[in-house]
Every structure is written in structure tokens, then in C-alpha cells.
XYZ file of C-alpha atoms in Angstrom:
662
model
C 121.511 39.413 95.650
C 119.037 37.367 97.427
C 121.492 37.502 100.142
C 121.845 41.212 100.115
C 118.379 42.056 99.447
C 117.358 39.815 102.721
C 119.516 41.704 104.878
C 117.123 44.409 104.596
C 114.174 42.846 104.923
C 115.678 41.358 108.286
C 115.781 44.897 109.880
C 111.734 45.073 109.192
C 109.875 44.826 112.499
C 108.588 41.175 112.514
C 105.761 40.180 114.335
C 106.080 36.535 115.288
C 103.804 34.435 117.578
C 105.268 31.498 118.584
C 104.731 28.695 121.405
C 106.815 25.720 122.326
C 105.756 22.227 122.102
C 107.518 20.060 125.052
C 109.733 17.563 123.347
C 109.342 14.134 124.579
C 112.870 13.020 123.023
C 116.238 15.248 124.138
C 118.436 13.507 122.495
C 119.200 16.178 119.900
C 119.754 19.031 123.019
C 123.412 19.944 122.919
C 124.843 18.711 126.166
C 127.663 16.882 128.077
C 130.738 17.821 126.272
C 132.696 21.256 126.731
C 132.790 21.077 122.781
C 129.261 21.076 122.687
C 128.930 23.586 125.414
C 130.749 26.095 123.306
C 129.472 24.968 120.169
C 127.784 28.386 118.864
C 124.870 26.539 117.032
C 123.707 25.364 120.832
C 123.634 28.672 122.375
C 122.998 31.254 119.499
C 119.343 30.918 118.217
C 120.801 33.319 114.822
C 122.994 30.490 113.931
C 121.343 28.021 111.458
C 123.705 24.794 111.003
C 121.534 23.233 112.858
C 119.291 22.704 109.934
C 120.473 19.664 107.780
C 117.117 18.440 106.615
C 114.328 20.890 106.098
C 111.129 21.182 103.744
C 108.765 23.581 102.740
C 105.158 22.533 102.002
C 101.817 24.314 101.810
C 99.820 26.089 98.706
C 100.574 28.544 95.668
C 101.895 31.159 98.510
C 104.679 28.851 99.183
C 105.385 27.322 95.829
C 105.935 31.082 94.913
C 103.825 31.316 91.296
C 105.131 34.130 89.528
C 107.674 35.042 91.267
C 111.164 35.191 89.915
C 111.434 32.608 87.114
C 109.838 29.149 87.299
C 111.834 25.827 88.358
C 112.006 23.237 85.843
C 109.805 23.159 82.411
C 106.898 21.426 80.914
C 109.790 18.944 79.153
C 111.722 17.724 82.341
C 108.670 15.672 83.920
C 106.487 18.277 83.534
C 103.006 16.180 83.467
C 104.546 14.558 86.956
C 101.659 16.616 89.246
C 104.315 16.670 91.678
C 107.062 18.226 89.604
C 108.600 21.803 89.889
C 106.927 22.837 86.276
C 103.261 21.347 87.179
C 103.428 22.873 90.385
C 104.215 26.342 89.383
C 107.529 26.348 91.750
C 109.432 29.805 91.491
C 112.996 30.920 91.959
C 112.133 33.599 94.214
C 109.558 32.234 96.606
C 110.218 32.558 99.651
C 111.321 28.882 100.730
C 114.350 29.464 97.405
C 114.743 32.949 99.729
C 114.847 31.052 103.292
C 117.192 27.882 101.748
C 119.661 31.012 100.994
C 119.687 32.377 104.073
C 120.225 29.243 106.147
C 123.647 28.495 104.488
C 125.704 25.620 103.569
C 124.983 23.202 106.232
C 121.555 21.940 104.577
C 122.218 18.615 103.208
C 118.593 18.372 102.312
C 116.029 20.570 101.181
C 112.576 18.955 99.752
C 110.313 21.469 98.315
C 106.899 19.913 97.835
C 104.435 23.104 98.062
C 102.025 22.809 94.899
C 99.838 25.873 93.663
C 95.935 24.918 93.841
C 96.866 22.552 96.745
C 94.136 22.335 99.128
C 94.558 20.646 102.491
C 94.331 17.677 101.229
C 97.231 18.223 98.764
C 99.324 19.473 101.394
C 98.252 16.115 103.661
C 99.186 14.101 100.539
C 102.477 16.042 100.152
C 103.640 15.586 104.164
C 102.747 11.739 103.722
C 104.954 11.586 100.549
C 108.240 13.323 101.781
C 111.481 11.811 103.822
C 111.425 12.429 107.542
C 114.267 13.057 109.958
C 113.467 16.826 109.487
C 114.839 19.519 111.460
C 112.520 22.592 109.841
C 109.025 22.771 108.259
C 108.052 26.034 106.830
C 104.293 26.155 105.377
C 101.238 27.754 104.265
C 97.964 26.271 104.136
C 94.172 26.804 104.087
C 93.476 29.873 101.598
C 92.184 27.050 98.677
C 89.964 25.386 101.718
C 88.293 28.801 101.222
C 87.585 28.688 97.682
C 89.710 31.454 97.090
C 90.426 31.450 93.641
C 86.302 31.110 93.314
C 86.111 34.685 95.458
C 88.693 36.268 92.787
C 86.762 34.825 89.653
C 83.154 35.804 90.847
C 83.815 38.849 92.819
C 86.877 40.686 91.173
C 87.909 39.242 87.429
C 84.869 37.754 85.849
C 81.821 39.298 88.138
C 79.015 39.935 85.800
C 76.955 37.244 87.449
C 75.654 40.194 89.918
C 75.342 40.344 93.744
C 74.022 36.898 94.156
C 77.260 35.057 92.398
C 79.387 36.831 94.601
C 78.029 36.398 97.806
C 77.404 32.671 97.248
C 81.184 31.777 97.297
C 81.483 34.273 100.196
C 79.063 32.340 101.731
C 80.868 28.791 100.872
C 84.154 30.459 102.065
C 82.057 31.554 105.734
C 81.147 27.963 106.024
C 84.782 26.151 105.569
C 86.242 28.717 108.002
C 83.416 27.616 110.388
C 83.963 23.455 109.840
C 86.319 22.113 108.211
C 89.170 24.757 107.825
C 90.184 24.087 111.785
C 89.944 20.176 111.605
C 91.911 20.076 108.305
C 95.078 22.314 109.725
C 95.304 20.179 113.153
C 95.328 16.832 110.702
C 98.276 18.799 108.720
C 99.796 19.384 112.345
C 99.611 15.465 113.447
C 100.653 14.358 109.891
C 104.043 16.680 110.472
C 104.846 14.919 113.762
C 105.608 11.925 111.924
C 108.401 13.603 110.242
C 110.089 15.857 112.352
C 113.032 15.270 114.367
C 112.988 15.921 118.313
C 113.564 19.709 118.670
C 112.565 20.531 115.549
C 110.836 23.762 114.247
C 107.715 23.929 111.935
C 106.883 27.801 110.839
C 103.222 28.276 109.914
C 103.378 31.074 107.844
C 99.850 33.303 107.391
C 97.956 34.933 104.737
C 98.009 39.068 104.056
C 94.969 41.300 103.887
C 94.730 42.137 100.248
C 93.281 45.651 100.239
C 93.351 48.956 101.204
C 90.007 49.971 102.290
C 90.671 53.959 102.533
C 88.602 55.141 99.383
C 86.585 54.178 96.632
C 89.245 54.831 93.643
C 88.897 50.796 92.908
C 85.351 50.926 92.263
C 85.281 54.361 90.692
C 88.697 54.794 88.398
C 90.038 51.519 88.059
C 88.569 48.019 86.120
C 89.309 45.006 87.665
C 87.406 42.613 85.281
C 88.861 40.405 82.471
C 86.950 37.778 79.898
C 84.131 40.728 79.428
C 82.888 39.767 75.797
C 80.007 41.150 75.817
C 80.995 44.271 77.454
C 78.323 43.293 80.737
C 78.903 45.896 83.648
C 81.154 44.566 86.608
C 80.731 44.615 90.141
C 82.572 47.068 91.276
C 85.432 46.718 93.962
C 84.013 48.816 96.516
C 85.225 49.552 100.157
C 82.248 47.063 101.690
C 83.536 44.371 99.238
C 87.270 44.872 99.891
C 86.291 44.744 103.507
C 84.681 41.096 103.349
C 88.054 39.909 101.572
C 89.967 41.499 104.143
C 87.962 39.944 106.750
C 88.406 36.183 105.629
C 91.768 36.664 105.464
C 92.038 37.738 109.149
C 89.753 35.121 110.218
C 91.828 32.422 108.569
C 94.625 33.984 110.114
C 92.952 33.535 113.495
C 92.285 30.289 112.519
C 96.221 29.170 112.134
C 96.903 30.954 115.053
C 94.486 28.817 117.480
C 95.618 25.726 115.671
C 99.457 26.233 116.240
C 98.505 27.609 120.005
C 96.122 24.075 120.370
C 99.019 21.578 118.937
C 101.499 23.440 121.787
C 99.457 21.580 124.403
C 99.908 18.502 123.006
C 102.884 16.406 124.747
C 103.343 14.167 122.066
C 104.677 16.364 119.163
C 108.297 16.537 119.101
C 108.763 19.928 117.362
C 108.133 23.451 118.237
C 105.810 25.339 116.302
C 105.406 29.282 115.355
C 102.697 31.096 113.572
C 104.600 33.581 111.276
C 102.327 36.805 110.547
C 103.378 38.817 107.797
C 100.127 40.443 107.100
C 100.934 43.950 109.516
C 103.594 44.731 107.104
C 101.827 45.394 103.537
C 99.369 47.854 105.011
C 101.334 49.281 108.137
C 105.175 48.758 107.341
C 104.327 49.863 103.659
C 101.969 51.056 101.074
C 101.844 47.150 100.171
C 98.271 46.495 99.422
C 95.725 46.773 96.273
C 93.566 49.627 95.789
C 96.006 51.962 97.830
C 95.356 55.674 97.163
C 99.053 56.218 96.027
C 97.884 53.675 93.317
C 97.911 54.496 89.495
C 96.232 51.410 88.772
C 99.426 50.118 86.226
C 101.449 47.485 87.318
C 104.403 47.803 88.177
C 103.380 51.299 89.662
C 106.076 53.977 90.079
C 103.605 55.840 92.662
C 103.420 52.210 94.597
C 106.642 50.687 94.209
C 105.728 48.745 97.347
C 103.435 47.089 96.293
C 103.573 43.475 97.837
C 100.987 41.385 95.515
C 100.877 40.884 91.733
C 98.182 42.583 89.790
C 96.846 43.043 86.090
C 96.974 46.458 84.978
C 94.089 48.044 85.865
C 93.875 51.785 85.093
C 90.975 53.365 82.947
C 93.287 55.175 80.034
C 92.603 59.186 79.973
C 90.476 60.952 78.413
C 91.938 63.359 75.690
C 91.192 66.474 78.345
C 94.148 66.079 80.348
C 92.731 67.979 83.140
C 90.247 66.636 85.403
C 91.660 64.768 88.272
C 88.139 63.753 88.960
C 87.154 62.647 85.785
C 86.976 58.856 86.136
C 84.612 58.926 88.678
C 82.022 60.054 86.439
C 82.914 57.015 84.180
C 79.844 54.574 84.244
C 81.737 50.903 84.159
C 79.546 49.827 80.865
C 80.716 53.139 79.090
C 83.194 53.119 75.832
C 86.462 53.615 77.675
C 86.153 50.295 80.464
C 84.632 48.280 77.314
C 87.859 49.216 75.391
C 89.842 48.551 78.758
C 88.103 44.602 78.895
C 88.830 44.596 74.845
C 92.723 45.126 75.644
C 92.598 42.247 78.057
C 91.074 40.047 76.383
C 93.377 40.041 73.724
C 96.092 39.210 75.737
C 94.680 37.937 79.100
C 91.674 35.723 78.071
C 90.924 34.376 81.727
C 89.402 30.777 81.301
C 86.252 30.233 83.374
C 87.869 26.921 84.986
C 90.242 29.557 86.965
C 87.932 28.803 90.127
C 89.362 24.873 89.915
C 92.741 25.992 90.906
C 94.967 28.909 91.657
C 97.472 27.231 88.867
C 96.137 24.758 85.781
C 98.821 22.564 86.010
C 98.434 21.787 89.698
C 94.211 21.378 89.573
C 94.083 17.436 89.549
C 93.669 16.495 92.845
C 95.709 13.752 94.806
C 93.648 10.767 95.827
C 93.726 10.883 99.740
C 92.884 8.414 102.138
C 90.142 7.835 104.268
C 91.685 10.164 107.409
C 92.821 12.693 104.820
C 91.222 16.359 105.372
C 87.557 17.534 103.929
C 87.553 18.946 100.958
C 86.100 22.007 100.447
C 83.594 21.423 97.390
C 83.936 24.808 95.892
C 81.749 26.158 92.808
C 82.810 24.151 89.783
C 84.043 20.759 91.574
C 83.216 17.361 90.898
C 81.991 14.764 93.772
C 85.238 13.051 92.907
C 88.247 13.368 94.651
C 90.724 14.295 91.659
C 89.301 17.230 89.516
C 89.783 17.970 86.295
C 92.784 19.511 84.931
C 92.683 22.675 83.062
C 95.873 24.218 80.886
C 94.904 26.638 79.770
C 95.221 29.667 82.195
C 98.611 30.753 82.248
C 101.060 31.251 85.619
C 100.800 35.179 84.363
C 97.646 34.992 85.267
C 97.601 33.010 88.208
C 100.021 34.707 89.929
C 97.694 37.487 90.912
C 96.419 37.821 94.264
C 99.633 36.446 95.182
C 102.904 38.064 96.733
C 105.262 38.940 94.218
C 109.129 39.180 94.286
C 109.228 41.683 97.468
C 106.118 40.067 99.256
C 107.788 36.533 99.334
C 110.863 38.734 100.653
C 108.859 40.085 103.410
C 107.507 36.208 103.991
C 110.845 34.953 104.035
C 112.146 37.714 106.526
C 109.328 36.806 109.212
C 109.823 33.296 108.610
C 113.355 33.485 109.399
C 112.690 35.796 112.207
C 110.368 32.995 113.796
C 112.566 30.462 112.931
C 114.884 32.308 115.284
C 112.293 33.025 117.999
C 111.705 29.141 117.858
C 115.627 28.156 118.064
C 115.364 30.366 121.366
C 112.961 28.295 122.874
C 114.317 25.026 121.786
C 117.776 26.115 123.487
C 116.053 27.770 126.309
C 117.713 31.102 125.389
C 116.584 34.686 124.918
C 115.258 35.384 121.597
C 117.167 37.973 119.634
C 115.306 41.236 119.732
C 116.208 44.642 118.297
C 117.496 47.466 120.527
C 115.200 50.504 120.716
C 114.896 52.784 117.937
C 115.560 56.632 117.495
C 115.423 57.741 113.948
C 114.725 61.011 112.318
C 114.494 61.363 108.661
C 112.966 64.030 106.396
C 112.135 62.906 102.905
C 113.357 65.904 101.086
C 116.717 64.427 100.900
C 115.316 61.222 99.395
C 116.765 60.961 95.722
C 113.857 61.400 93.292
C 110.986 62.257 95.808
C 109.233 65.293 94.191
C 106.010 64.899 96.545
C 105.242 68.104 98.736
C 102.693 69.959 99.793
C 102.057 73.522 101.610
C 103.203 74.209 105.323
C 100.082 75.823 106.147
C 97.943 72.935 105.066
C 100.103 70.120 107.182
C 99.920 72.227 110.271
C 96.371 72.423 109.862
C 95.378 68.772 110.054
C 98.288 68.052 113.025
C 96.294 67.994 116.150
C 93.552 66.942 114.186
C 95.272 63.933 113.372
C 96.193 63.104 116.837
C 92.817 63.854 118.162
C 91.509 60.985 116.401
C 94.538 58.745 116.574
C 93.745 58.882 120.365
C 89.991 57.899 119.698
C 90.681 55.097 117.245
C 93.038 53.829 119.795
C 91.106 54.107 122.935
C 87.817 52.869 121.036
C 89.768 49.804 120.368
C 93.194 48.668 121.824
C 94.287 46.028 119.689
C 94.676 48.528 116.728
C 98.186 49.503 115.988
C 98.067 51.216 113.130
C 96.356 54.676 112.255
C 96.235 56.243 108.902
C 94.069 59.370 107.897
C 94.390 61.497 104.431
C 93.382 65.049 104.031
C 93.114 66.982 101.168
C 92.590 64.190 99.065
C 92.454 64.608 95.097
C 94.214 67.609 95.203
C 97.880 68.295 95.209
C 98.265 68.922 98.502
C 96.867 65.674 99.196
C 98.951 64.326 102.571
C 98.520 61.481 104.994
C 99.427 61.241 108.721
C 100.661 57.875 110.550
C 100.856 56.601 113.469
C 102.408 52.870 113.786
C 102.818 50.700 116.945
C 105.910 48.713 116.124
C 106.138 44.947 117.377
C 106.564 44.132 120.357
C 104.906 47.502 121.994
C 105.448 48.377 125.021
C 104.057 52.071 125.497
C 100.708 53.767 125.214
C 99.913 56.401 123.074
C 100.478 59.926 124.150
C 98.764 62.430 122.477
C 101.336 65.377 123.126
C 104.377 63.328 121.889
C 101.761 62.986 118.851
C 101.879 66.659 118.533
C 105.016 67.426 119.179
C 106.561 64.577 116.904
C 104.500 65.690 114.085
C 105.064 69.666 114.577
C 108.726 68.613 114.535
C 108.388 66.203 111.041
C 106.513 69.160 109.435
C 108.541 72.716 110.485
C 112.329 70.694 111.287
C 112.661 69.843 107.764
C 112.240 71.940 104.468
C 112.899 75.172 105.906
C 112.398 78.016 103.018
C 116.142 78.488 100.837
C 117.123 79.676 97.657
C 115.878 76.423 95.915
C 112.804 76.031 97.862
C 111.420 80.133 98.896
C 108.145 78.984 99.789
C 109.036 76.461 102.178
C 107.339 73.770 100.406
C 107.168 70.590 102.605
C 108.210 66.984 101.696
C 107.483 65.489 104.723
C 109.520 62.974 106.761
C 109.050 59.912 109.280
C 110.444 59.407 113.260
C 110.596 56.206 114.909
C 110.594 56.587 118.349
C 111.166 53.169 120.094
C 108.366 51.198 119.578
C 105.829 54.066 118.065
C 106.524 55.335 114.789
C 104.955 58.460 113.052
C 105.212 59.958 109.572
C 103.929 62.481 107.704
C 103.595 62.128 103.844
C 102.534 64.762 101.123
C 101.185 62.057 98.222
C 100.764 64.015 94.788
C 103.435 62.407 92.641
C 103.127 65.008 89.600
C 103.832 68.517 91.183
C 105.370 71.070 89.438
C 109.436 70.236 89.504
C 111.414 71.765 90.404
C 109.134 73.055 92.892
C 106.795 76.330 92.672
C 109.268 79.371 93.376
C 106.092 81.598 93.468
C 102.335 81.708 93.092
C 101.447 82.179 89.399
C 98.386 82.429 87.165
C 96.919 83.626 84.215
C 93.140 85.067 83.819
C 90.784 85.997 81.027
C 87.490 87.684 80.760
C 85.204 87.870 78.052
C 82.108 89.871 77.536
C 78.846 88.043 76.557
C 76.457 91.076 76.821
C 74.108 89.635 79.255
C 76.869 87.846 81.371
C 81.024 87.661 80.784
C 83.077 84.578 81.158
C 86.337 83.882 83.185
C 88.761 81.641 83.028
C 92.007 81.259 85.603
C 94.741 78.845 85.839
C 96.878 78.819 88.734
C 99.951 77.382 90.520
C 100.961 77.586 94.422
C 97.756 78.735 95.747
C 94.346 77.363 95.825
C 95.831 73.516 96.034
C 93.857 72.145 98.624
C 89.931 72.951 98.133
C 89.162 72.914 94.542
C 88.491 76.826 94.809
C 86.269 76.470 97.545
C 87.724 77.688 100.558
C 89.424 80.348 98.711
C 89.210 81.742 95.382
C 85.276 81.032 94.944
C 84.697 82.912 98.362
C 86.598 85.770 97.620
C 85.313 86.221 93.861
C 81.801 86.223 95.294
C 82.828 88.880 98.052
C 83.998 91.084 94.972
C 81.206 90.878 92.562
C 78.579 90.290 95.155
C 77.030 87.201 93.736
C 78.099 83.600 93.793
C 79.940 83.048 90.256
C 77.990 80.531 87.835
C 78.927 77.921 85.846
C 81.584 77.173 88.165
C 83.760 74.595 87.710
C 87.039 73.916 89.368
C 89.581 70.799 88.023
C 93.189 69.947 88.851
C 95.361 68.784 86.456
C 96.628 65.032 86.795
C 100.087 66.536 85.460
C 101.238 70.571 85.422
C 100.451 71.534 82.017
C 102.935 73.162 79.464
C 103.183 76.713 81.331
C 103.623 74.892 84.983
C 99.880 75.215 86.191
C 98.204 72.860 88.745
C 94.313 73.712 88.262
C 92.140 75.816 86.299
C 88.357 77.749 87.056
C 86.147 78.378 85.069
C 83.018 80.208 86.244
C 80.341 83.275 84.943
C 79.736 86.301 85.933
C 77.861 89.739 86.132
C 79.316 91.812 83.536
C 82.367 94.879 83.963
C 83.399 93.153 86.656
C 87.063 92.611 85.570
C 88.701 95.826 86.486
C 87.579 95.986 89.923
C 87.928 92.072 90.668
C 90.698 90.544 88.584
C 92.477 92.959 86.726
C 93.871 94.589 89.392
C 94.494 90.892 91.103
C 92.632 91.656 94.020
C 90.865 88.452 94.335
C 94.081 86.363 93.443
C 96.191 88.314 96.206
C 93.344 87.898 98.726
C 94.428 84.273 98.760
C 98.137 84.464 98.386
C 98.026 84.011 94.149
C 98.950 85.998 91.513
C 97.756 86.494 87.879
C 99.305 89.505 86.555
C 96.211 91.216 85.564
C 93.608 89.710 83.547
C 93.362 89.722 80.193
C 90.285 89.972 78.068
C 87.360 92.721 77.353
C 85.186 92.410 80.200
């Protein structure tokens, strides 16, 4: 099962950044005999039979809290602070996946990673494990930034205001600027005594949690828990999400720097590489929190590639199914969010000691010697080396803001690619690489895919996207992922995306962008008997190191597709004015009527319609309509504007007349 899933992940465009450390002892280098020269392991970096003894050390990202089934139980040495249950190690963590991929040559695998461990605890893990290792994979540093304090103060229990959130962010930044790098350097030093010559160390980075495309997470979702007084939490705004993401970018930068500087030290025996899986959740798939495709539920059929665990953050729908924008108007302290929090309190009471550890079983810190890494002094810590335990936060809560099973397969893929790259350096052979790919696909053929948009709207945005992509890539040459949404929160919502894959060798070509996007839109989904209106389902085209994508986003359009524009109209006389209601599908699908229906009504009746309201349904109603418009007009306009279908026909629609008495 794992091996099959991993094969698909190994096809990902892995981003690896590795450097070789000169080995002072070459006793493990193959050579001297014909059999060694012919040995595959001595020449093929994809052969893992050289890995006999290896270990996985680190924090909860390596322990795999929540991913799969727990290893061990409280009844099997559960209170031992190094035991599987205590450290929240799980059987679908990336080290377990990697161990399966390494194969039968492995004689010893030490899985010492422990959820909640900071660099001090990881230093102790390294000290305590057996040596003569061929391979180590690891994560470290996130807890030195008081990650769980940030989650508590800024997301889950952000009831103390902006200052409380900012204070823990300041501690994280201070630790980044002061203790993180020297702490990681000490881990590199401690590892040297445990490694064989010509061994390999893979240092995995972290990934940015949040998409920052829009404010839906702030206005349409509720991330708070344990709000017994109905307080107003801090909204998870784009600005706040960017602060979180920036810390991840910075910690990855520190890790990369430590790896590079370690390479310059000739006393080290191992080859080390930085495995950077951060691009995948944002550029490879829609894998971050707050992605525009998310409905807030977990798991989410609308966002199947989410890479992290989360709670259900959706706010229940009002009884009126029609208002797609309804949640933007709901204040965080009103009835619906309070009900969400009440429900969450019943099954997810989040203990206030969360900030002491991402995993309560691992909250007791190891006693370290004087050389150990400096403590981060997170909020709630006591001024002692060993912190008090907290057993009241279960793993199903502690796993939030950690990689889920998909995330661990991603990390495993990046780790294995990095292992192969580093092994190639040890062997002084070329690293394995993927051939240039030219692959075109249309999404309509994807089973169960029901998202579509009008060809007119897609084509109208094509050149704008390529113009903006060129501007953004020119302004920031390091940018490798451009994703722009159009016609947001409407049935025609879509995005265009351009991505430079790993190891890019070309530059952005505006003309190629226009031609490629045009081909994706117009070569797919020609009109036919099942799709007479020629709706477009989108597609993608990978052209070497360049990836282009066009993707409609609205998940609940009528299915089968709208065969022809349809609607209904009623108009009622009220002495001083007339009131109208129009529903429709297959037209006015992108603009809330502002560019189509409303201007043509004005042109016909001679003035702006008053009391204008236009709403898109979350799902098509029982008659298959996607939207409803209500408005008032002067009296006696039905015959000249609506009963004859004049207004709707001008915008490509149809209502088959207009009922009523106006």
C-alpha cells in the first residue's frame, strides 16, 4: 500500500538543495575489486542497499503525530519519555514510509523523533542513539519558535487580542535571530559522532501553512476553540497568515544556511542535504489552509490535496440557501460562530497548556548538559530544564497544523529524492533526473469532475494573466509560481496558473503563455450533444520545466451541464412601483448581474432598478437555477422589457416570458 502510493509521489518535481561534505575517511568507498566495480550499489544512487543502519530524529513533523495509527500504547512503556506512545509516533509518518522504500537491506532503524521536542530534546535524542549510521533524516527548529504558542494565541484561542498574538510572534522572531542557528549547528556537531564515513544526512524543512489569496478564512470560517464566554477571536486575516508563512520561510532559510556552512567543515564525515518540500503544498497542489477551494470542513472533497491536519472551521449555512456572500456579513460574535464554538467545546476542549507542547505526552523536557542548545523560553515555560507535563490535550487536537498522511508522503518523496542526490555525490556520479516532459490533458475526462465555466469568460482573462505573470516574474526573478483568480465567488470562478518546475532552465515567454493558455481553453471541450453550449472544464500543459493550468473552481454547478440558458421571471404591481424577481442559469454567471442584467434593465426601463439584490446560490435550486435577482422598477414595464424576453435575450439568456400583473 505504502510502496504503491510512494511510487506516485516519487514522480513529483522534488526540490532538493544539497551540498557534499568532504569525507576524512574513505574506507566505505567502493573500489579495489571487480565485484565492487560491478556492484550496483557502488554506481547507482537509486539503489538503497548501502543503507544498513539508519535513524529518524526530530520533532512532531518527523514523529508523525496523527498520521495513521499510533505506534505503541500507554500500556506498553507508555510513560517512558522515549516510548512510541509518549512521543506520538505514527505508522504513516514519513520515516516509516521511507523505511519501507529503503527495502530489506536495512538491519537497524532507530525512530527516536519525539513530538514536542525542541532542539534541546533532539540533541538528547542524538546523544542517546546508537552510532555507525549510514543515514539520518530529521526535522528540527519549529518548536524553538514556540509554534504551539503561536497557534494558541493567534488562532485557536486568540481571545486576548492583537498584543498577545504579537508578543509570541516577537518571541519567535527573537529566537530566529538569536538561538536557532547555533542550536542547529550543535545538532550537526552531535550527529558527526554517530555517522559512518560517506554517510548521508537529510535535513527536512517545513512548509508554509496558509494560502493568502483572499480573506475567506477571516470572514467565512471560525478557527477558534474553547471559547466558553463567546469572546471574539482574532480573524485569520491575510496579513496574519503572511506573518506565519514568513516565519516558515525564515526558519527554512536558517536550516539551509546551517547545511551549507556545515559543508565547509572538513571534519564532518557525512554528506548533508536540505530537503525543501515547501513548494509542493502551494505550487504542486492546492495543499494549504485557506485555499479558495476550501469549504472549511475536514476532510474536504473540494480540496482533496490538503497537506495538513485541521479542524472543521466551516460556519453552518443559514436557512436561506441562496446567498453565497452570506458569511462575509456574519460578525464573529453573533449567533452562528458562537454555536460553532459551543459545538467545538463539547468534543474539542483545548487545554490551555497547549502552548507547552504540541503533544502532551512529550511535554517533559530532557535534562541537558551544559553544551546543549539554548532553551526557547516560550510562553508558559518554567525557568527549569524540565517542563511540567500536560496529559489533557489528545493527539487528535495536537495533530492540527501538522502534515496529514498526504503531507507525509510528500515529505517522504522529497527525502528519498534528496537521499539519491546525496548518494550520487558520495559516488561521484550524476544524480538521477527526470527527462523533459511535454504532457497535455483536459480535465473534462477526469471521473467525477463537474467544474466548468464559460469559454467567453476564460478567454477574456487569458492575456491579462500572461501580462500580470510577466510583470510579477520580472519584478521578482525568484518567483516560480503565479496563480491568479478571476470572477471570484461566482459560478464562473476560475484561476490561471504558471509554475516553473524544479531545476528551471528557461525563462518566461509571454507569447508561449498566451498560445498555451489559448490551447488549453479552446482545444478542450468542443461543443457536442452533451455540451451544446461549449462549457469549458479547464486543463493543464506541462512543457518541460514550465507548467500551465486553467481551472474552473465552482464545485456545485448544475450537472449534467446547462444545455441552454434558462430562467423565470415574475413582476408584481404595487401602485407606486413594481417588484421583480428573476432566476437564471447559463447566463449572468460571473458578475452578480452588474455588467449584464442590471445595465440592460436600466436601458429598457429608463432608470436604475431600485432595491437591487443579486445572489448566487451555493447549489442549484430544485429548478436548476444558479442565481436570483430581485429589484423594483417604475410601474407597467413588464410588457416592453420582460414579458417579451427583451432584457434577458440581450445578455444571452431566456426566461420564457414574465409572469405577474405589472
